[in-house]
């Protein structure tokens, strides 16, 4: 007779929710792209709200392109509806990952923060999320605390460097 299956703890459910939304290639890509969109938008925007609108709209367009690409490559095998639904599920991380930066920009807009400060604060939020993702990856690999911290820092630096590089190209 097998042992009864226990339901996962609340912490396990929170970690699973977080993993699905933030620890995916699409989420990390969306996080970096959104950071680049914010830095690009702050060059020509006159308010933080314009930065938020421009960066968010651009990210949504990239999300739609991601869903389209997924649907196009999968619909022959799984049907159009299923492929589209899976594309949206797969790409949703792009949108979820931008939430911390969006919240920072909303806070900046509400408090009347200057655009340059809002953009910098948004980049710091990106850095923190990337640090946490890198730390988590090194923790899962069994690294000691120092390795986790260095790995998280290196991950965050590389992600921000990529966002800055994308900004520089545009």
PDB file of C-alpha atoms in Angstrom:
ATOM      1  CA  UNK A   1       0.000   0.000   0.000  1.00  0.00           C
ATOM      2  CA  UNK A   2       1.390   3.394  -0.907  1.00  0.00           C
ATOM      3  CA  UNK A   3       1.673   6.301   1.480  1.00  0.00           C
ATOM      4  CA  UNK A   4      -0.916   9.047   1.187  1.00  0.00           C
ATOM      5  CA  UNK A   5       0.140  12.017  -0.887  1.00  0.00           C
ATOM      6  CA  UNK A   6       0.315  15.186   1.161  1.00  0.00           C
ATOM      7  CA  UNK A   7      -0.523  18.531  -0.358  1.00  0.00           C
ATOM      8  CA  UNK A   8       2.413  20.875  -0.860  1.00  0.00           C
ATOM      9  CA  UNK A   9       3.107  23.454   1.828  1.00  0.00           C
ATOM     10  CA  UNK A  10       2.177  27.084   1.323  1.00  0.00           C
ATOM     11  CA  UNK A  11       5.859  27.953   0.797  1.00  0.00           C
ATOM     12  CA  UNK A  12       6.163  25.209  -1.856  1.00  0.00           C
ATOM     13  CA  UNK A  13       3.116  26.613  -3.660  1.00  0.00           C
ATOM     14  CA  UNK A  14       4.595  30.144  -3.545  1.00  0.00           C
ATOM     15  CA  UNK A  15       7.917  28.859  -4.921  1.00  0.00           C
ATOM     16  CA  UNK A  16       6.116  26.967  -7.688  1.00  0.00           C
ATOM     17  CA  UNK A  17       4.114  30.102  -8.573  1.00  0.00           C
ATOM     18  CA  UNK A  18       7.303  32.168  -8.632  1.00  0.00           C
ATOM     19  CA  UNK A  19       9.185  29.588 -10.717  1.00  0.00           C
ATOM     20  CA  UNK A  20       6.499  29.433 -13.398  1.00  0.00           C
ATOM     21  CA  UNK A  21       6.325  33.208 -13.735  1.00  0.00           C
ATOM     22  CA  UNK A  22       9.876  34.437 -13.150  1.00  0.00           C
ATOM     23  CA  UNK A  23      12.290  31.559 -13.672  1.00  0.00           C
ATOM     24  CA  UNK A  24      11.828  30.909 -17.359  1.00  0.00           C
ATOM     25  CA  UNK A  25      13.835  31.994 -20.391  1.00  0.00           C
ATOM     26  CA  UNK A  26      10.906  34.129 -21.565  1.00  0.00           C
ATOM     27  CA  UNK A  27      10.691  35.869 -18.177  1.00  0.00           C
ATOM     28  CA  UNK A  28      14.391  36.656 -18.041  1.00  0.00           C
ATOM     29  CA  UNK A  29      14.306  37.876 -21.620  1.00  0.00           C
ATOM     30  CA  UNK A  30      11.256  40.040 -20.861  1.00  0.00           C
ATOM     31  CA  UNK A  31      12.928  41.489 -17.779  1.00  0.00           C
ATOM     32  CA  UNK A  32      16.039  42.517 -19.701  1.00  0.00           C
ATOM     33  CA  UNK A  33      14.093  43.815 -22.705  1.00  0.00           C
ATOM     34  CA  UNK A  34      11.781  45.860 -20.472  1.00  0.00           C
ATOM     35  CA  UNK A  35      14.809  47.422 -18.751  1.00  0.00           C
ATOM     36  CA  UNK A  36      16.189  48.364 -22.167  1.00  0.00           C
ATOM     37  CA  UNK A  37      12.815  49.796 -23.230  1.00  0.00           C
ATOM     38  CA  UNK A  38      12.736  51.958 -20.094  1.00  0.00           C
ATOM     39  CA  UNK A  39      16.203  53.355 -20.787  1.00  0.00           C
ATOM     40  CA  UNK A  40      15.309  53.992 -24.428  1.00  0.00           C
ATOM     41  CA  UNK A  41      11.997  55.658 -23.507  1.00  0.00           C
ATOM     42  CA  UNK A  42      13.514  57.929 -20.875  1.00  0.00           C
ATOM     43  CA  UNK A  43      15.550  59.666 -23.608  1.00  0.00           C
ATOM     44  CA  UNK A  44      12.489  61.141 -25.308  1.00  0.00           C
ATOM     45  CA  UNK A  45       9.687  61.016 -22.737  1.00  0.00           C
ATOM     46  CA  UNK A  46       8.563  64.075 -20.840  1.00  0.00           C
ATOM     47  CA  UNK A  47       6.973  62.240 -17.892  1.00  0.00           C
ATOM     48  CA  UNK A  48       7.466  58.971 -16.052  1.00  0.00           C
ATOM     49  CA  UNK A  49       3.997  57.954 -17.279  1.00  0.00           C
ATOM     50  CA  UNK A  50       5.190  58.276 -20.885  1.00  0.00           C
ATOM     51  CA  UNK A  51       8.192  56.075 -20.055  1.00  0.00           C
ATOM     52  CA  UNK A  52       5.869  53.495 -18.512  1.00  0.00           C
ATOM     53  CA  UNK A  53       3.456  53.586 -21.443  1.00  0.00           C
ATOM     54  CA  UNK A  54       6.189  53.358 -24.071  1.00  0.00           C
ATOM     55  CA  UNK A  55       8.109  50.544 -22.351  1.00  0.00           C
ATOM     56  CA  UNK A  56       4.955  48.570 -21.513  1.00  0.00           C
ATOM     57  CA  UNK A  57       3.517  48.896 -25.010  1.00  0.00           C
ATOM     58  CA  UNK A  58       6.808  47.771 -26.539  1.00  0.00           C
ATOM     59  CA  UNK A  59       6.955  44.759 -24.222  1.00  0.00           C
ATOM     60  CA  UNK A  60       3.379  43.785 -25.095  1.00  0.00           C
ATOM     61  CA  UNK A  61       4.305  43.912 -28.798  1.00  0.00           C
ATOM     62  CA  UNK A  62       7.259  41.587 -28.107  1.00  0.00           C
ATOM     63  CA  UNK A  63       4.926  39.290 -26.141  1.00  0.00           C
ATOM     64  CA  UNK A  64       2.501  39.165 -29.081  1.00  0.00           C
ATOM     65  CA  UNK A  65       5.397  38.368 -31.424  1.00  0.00           C
ATOM     66  CA  UNK A  66       6.501  35.584 -29.060  1.00  0.00           C
ATOM     67  CA  UNK A  67       2.992  34.103 -28.961  1.00  0.00           C
ATOM     68  CA  UNK A  68       2.736  34.370 -32.756  1.00  0.00           C
ATOM     69  CA  UNK A  69       6.087  32.588 -33.248  1.00  0.00           C
ATOM     70  CA  UNK A  70       5.119  29.838 -30.805  1.00  0.00           C
ATOM     71  CA  UNK A  71       1.704  29.416 -32.414  1.00  0.00           C
ATOM     72  CA  UNK A  72       3.130  29.335 -35.933  1.00  0.00           C
ATOM     73  CA  UNK A  73       5.648  26.623 -35.068  1.00  0.00           C
ATOM     74  CA  UNK A  74       3.261  24.464 -33.021  1.00  0.00           C
ATOM     75  CA  UNK A  75      -0.188  24.727 -34.601  1.00  0.00           C
ATOM     76  CA  UNK A  76       0.351  21.994 -37.192  1.00  0.00           C
ATOM     77  CA  UNK A  77       1.022  19.461 -34.431  1.00  0.00           C
ATOM     78  CA  UNK A  78      -1.393  20.652 -31.747  1.00  0.00           C
ATOM     79  CA  UNK A  79      -4.051  22.801 -33.405  1.00  0.00           C
ATOM     80  CA  UNK A  80      -4.357  26.554 -33.519  1.00  0.00           C
ATOM     81  CA  UNK A  81      -6.227  27.069 -30.235  1.00  0.00           C
ATOM     82  CA  UNK A  82      -3.953  24.814 -28.198  1.00  0.00           C
ATOM     83  CA  UNK A  83      -0.797  26.257 -29.766  1.00  0.00           C
ATOM     84  CA  UNK A  84      -1.947  29.816 -29.100  1.00  0.00           C
ATOM     85  CA  UNK A  85      -2.865  29.019 -25.495  1.00  0.00           C
ATOM     86  CA  UNK A  86       0.507  27.340 -24.941  1.00  0.00           C
ATOM     87  CA  UNK A  87       2.298  30.270 -26.567  1.00  0.00           C
ATOM     88  CA  UNK A  88       0.543  32.663 -24.214  1.00  0.00           C
ATOM     89  CA  UNK A  89       1.349  30.485 -21.207  1.00  0.00           C
ATOM     90  CA  UNK A  90       4.958  30.087 -22.285  1.00  0.00           C
ATOM     91  CA  UNK A  91       5.433  33.786 -22.976  1.00  0.00           C
ATOM     92  CA  UNK A  92       3.514  35.109 -19.958  1.00  0.00           C
ATOM     93  CA  UNK A  93       6.753  35.274 -18.003  1.00  0.00           C
ATOM     94  CA  UNK A  94       7.799  38.164 -20.242  1.00  0.00           C
ATOM     95  CA  UNK A  95       4.937  40.188 -18.784  1.00  0.00           C
ATOM     96  CA  UNK A  96       5.184  38.922 -15.195  1.00  0.00           C
ATOM     97  CA  UNK A  97       8.899  39.681 -14.983  1.00  0.00           C
ATOM     98  CA  UNK A  98       8.302  43.342 -15.757  1.00  0.00           C
ATOM     99  CA  UNK A  99       5.926  43.778 -12.796  1.00  0.00           C
ATOM    100  CA  UNK A 100       8.577  44.900 -10.246  1.00  0.00           C
ATOM    101  CA  UNK A 101       9.869  47.554 -12.656  1.00  0.00           C
ATOM    102  CA  UNK A 102       6.328  48.617 -13.558  1.00  0.00           C
ATOM    103  CA  UNK A 103       5.522  49.042  -9.867  1.00  0.00           C
ATOM    104  CA  UNK A 104       8.673  51.129  -9.432  1.00  0.00           C
ATOM    105  CA  UNK A 105       7.653  53.353 -12.349  1.00  0.00           C
ATOM    106  CA  UNK A 106       4.108  53.718 -11.005  1.00  0.00           C
ATOM    107  CA  UNK A 107       5.551  54.726  -7.629  1.00  0.00           C
ATOM    108  CA  UNK A 108       7.876  57.175  -9.369  1.00  0.00           C
ATOM    109  CA  UNK A 109       4.993  58.658 -11.348  1.00  0.00           C
ATOM    110  CA  UNK A 110       2.757  59.017  -8.291  1.00  0.00           C
ATOM    111  CA  UNK A 111       5.492  60.676  -6.235  1.00  0.00           C
ATOM    112  CA  UNK A 112       6.555  63.015  -9.045  1.00  0.00           C
ATOM    113  CA  UNK A 113      10.047  61.586  -9.315  1.00  0.00           C
ATOM    114  CA  UNK A 114      12.202  62.921 -12.194  1.00  0.00           C
ATOM    115  CA  UNK A 115      12.445  60.647 -15.229  1.00  0.00           C
ATOM    116  CA  UNK A 116      16.171  59.975 -14.823  1.00  0.00           C
ATOM    117  CA  UNK A 117      15.719  58.920 -11.192  1.00  0.00           C
ATOM    118  CA  UNK A 118      12.733  56.736 -12.085  1.00  0.00           C
ATOM    119  CA  UNK A 119      14.695  55.045 -14.856  1.00  0.00           C
ATOM    120  CA  UNK A 120      17.619  54.427 -12.521  1.00  0.00           C
ATOM    121  CA  UNK A 121      15.331  53.024  -9.820  1.00  0.00           C
ATOM    122  CA  UNK A 122      13.717  50.777 -12.421  1.00  0.00           C
ATOM    123  CA  UNK A 123      17.158  49.507 -13.451  1.00  0.00           C
ATOM    124  CA  UNK A 124      17.952  48.795  -9.791  1.00  0.00           C
ATOM    125  CA  UNK A 125      14.755  46.759  -9.491  1.00  0.00           C
ATOM    126  CA  UNK A 126      15.843  44.793 -12.555  1.00  0.00           C
ATOM    127  CA  UNK A 127      19.243  44.268 -10.936  1.00  0.00           C
ATOM    128  CA  UNK A 128      17.625  42.966  -7.736  1.00  0.00           C
ATOM    129  CA  UNK A 129      15.320  40.542  -9.584  1.00  0.00           C
ATOM    130  CA  UNK A 130      18.231  39.252 -11.677  1.00  0.00           C
ATOM    131  CA  UNK A 131      20.332  38.905  -8.513  1.00  0.00           C
ATOM    132  CA  UNK A 132      17.582  36.841  -6.869  1.00  0.00           C
ATOM    133  CA  UNK A 133      17.252  34.649  -9.957  1.00  0.00           C
ATOM    134  CA  UNK A 134      21.019  34.098 -10.107  1.00  0.00           C
ATOM    135  CA  UNK A 135      21.213  33.426  -6.373  1.00  0.00           C
ATOM    136  CA  UNK A 136      18.375  30.921  -6.690  1.00  0.00           C
ATOM    137  CA  UNK A 137      20.070  29.165  -9.610  1.00  0.00           C
ATOM    138  CA  UNK A 138      23.326  28.782  -7.664  1.00  0.00           C
ATOM    139  CA  UNK A 139      21.420  27.624  -4.577  1.00  0.00           C
ATOM    140  CA  UNK A 140      19.709  24.916  -6.622  1.00  0.00           C
ATOM    141  CA  UNK A 141      23.133  23.834  -7.896  1.00  0.00           C
ATOM    142  CA  UNK A 142      24.270  23.392  -4.290  1.00  0.00           C
ATOM    143  CA  UNK A 143      26.732  26.300  -4.143  1.00  0.00           C
ATOM    144  CA  UNK A 144      27.801  27.620  -0.768  1.00  0.00           C
ATOM    145  CA  UNK A 145      26.628  31.054   0.377  1.00  0.00           C
ATOM    146  CA  UNK A 146      29.626  32.902  -1.059  1.00  0.00           C
ATOM    147  CA  UNK A 147      29.153  31.200  -4.442  1.00  0.00           C
ATOM    148  CA  UNK A 148      25.460  32.065  -4.401  1.00  0.00           C
ATOM    149  CA  UNK A 149      26.184  35.727  -3.654  1.00  0.00           C
ATOM    150  CA  UNK A 150      28.895  35.995  -6.311  1.00  0.00           C
ATOM    151  CA  UNK A 151      26.742  34.087  -8.804  1.00  0.00           C
ATOM    152  CA  UNK A 152      23.734  36.301  -8.101  1.00  0.00           C
ATOM    153  CA  UNK A 153      25.841  39.449  -8.432  1.00  0.00           C
ATOM    154  CA  UNK A 154      27.449  38.258 -11.673  1.00  0.00           C
ATOM    155  CA  UNK A 155      24.052  37.275 -13.074  1.00  0.00           C
ATOM    156  CA  UNK A 156      22.601  40.693 -12.239  1.00  0.00           C
ATOM    157  CA  UNK A 157      25.602  42.522 -13.700  1.00  0.00           C
ATOM    158  CA  UNK A 158      25.465  40.517 -16.924  1.00  0.00           C
ATOM    159  CA  UNK A 159      21.715  41.099 -17.311  1.00  0.00           C
ATOM    160  CA  UNK A 160      22.035  44.845 -16.753  1.00  0.00           C
ATOM    161  CA  UNK A 161      25.014  44.931 -19.130  1.00  0.00           C
ATOM    162  CA  UNK A 162      22.863  43.274 -21.819  1.00  0.00           C
ATOM    163  CA  UNK A 163      20.090  45.839 -21.236  1.00  0.00           C
ATOM    164  CA  UNK A 164      22.603  48.684 -21.515  1.00  0.00           C
ATOM    165  CA  UNK A 165      24.100  47.115 -24.630  1.00  0.00           C
ATOM    166  CA  UNK A 166      20.650  46.903 -26.197  1.00  0.00           C
ATOM    167  CA  UNK A 167      20.068  50.555 -25.291  1.00  0.00           C
ATOM    168  CA  UNK A 168      23.385  51.545 -26.837  1.00  0.00           C
ATOM    169  CA  UNK A 169      22.515  49.784 -30.098  1.00  0.00           C
ATOM    170  CA  UNK A 170      19.156  51.556 -30.326  1.00  0.00           C
TER     171      UNK A 170
END
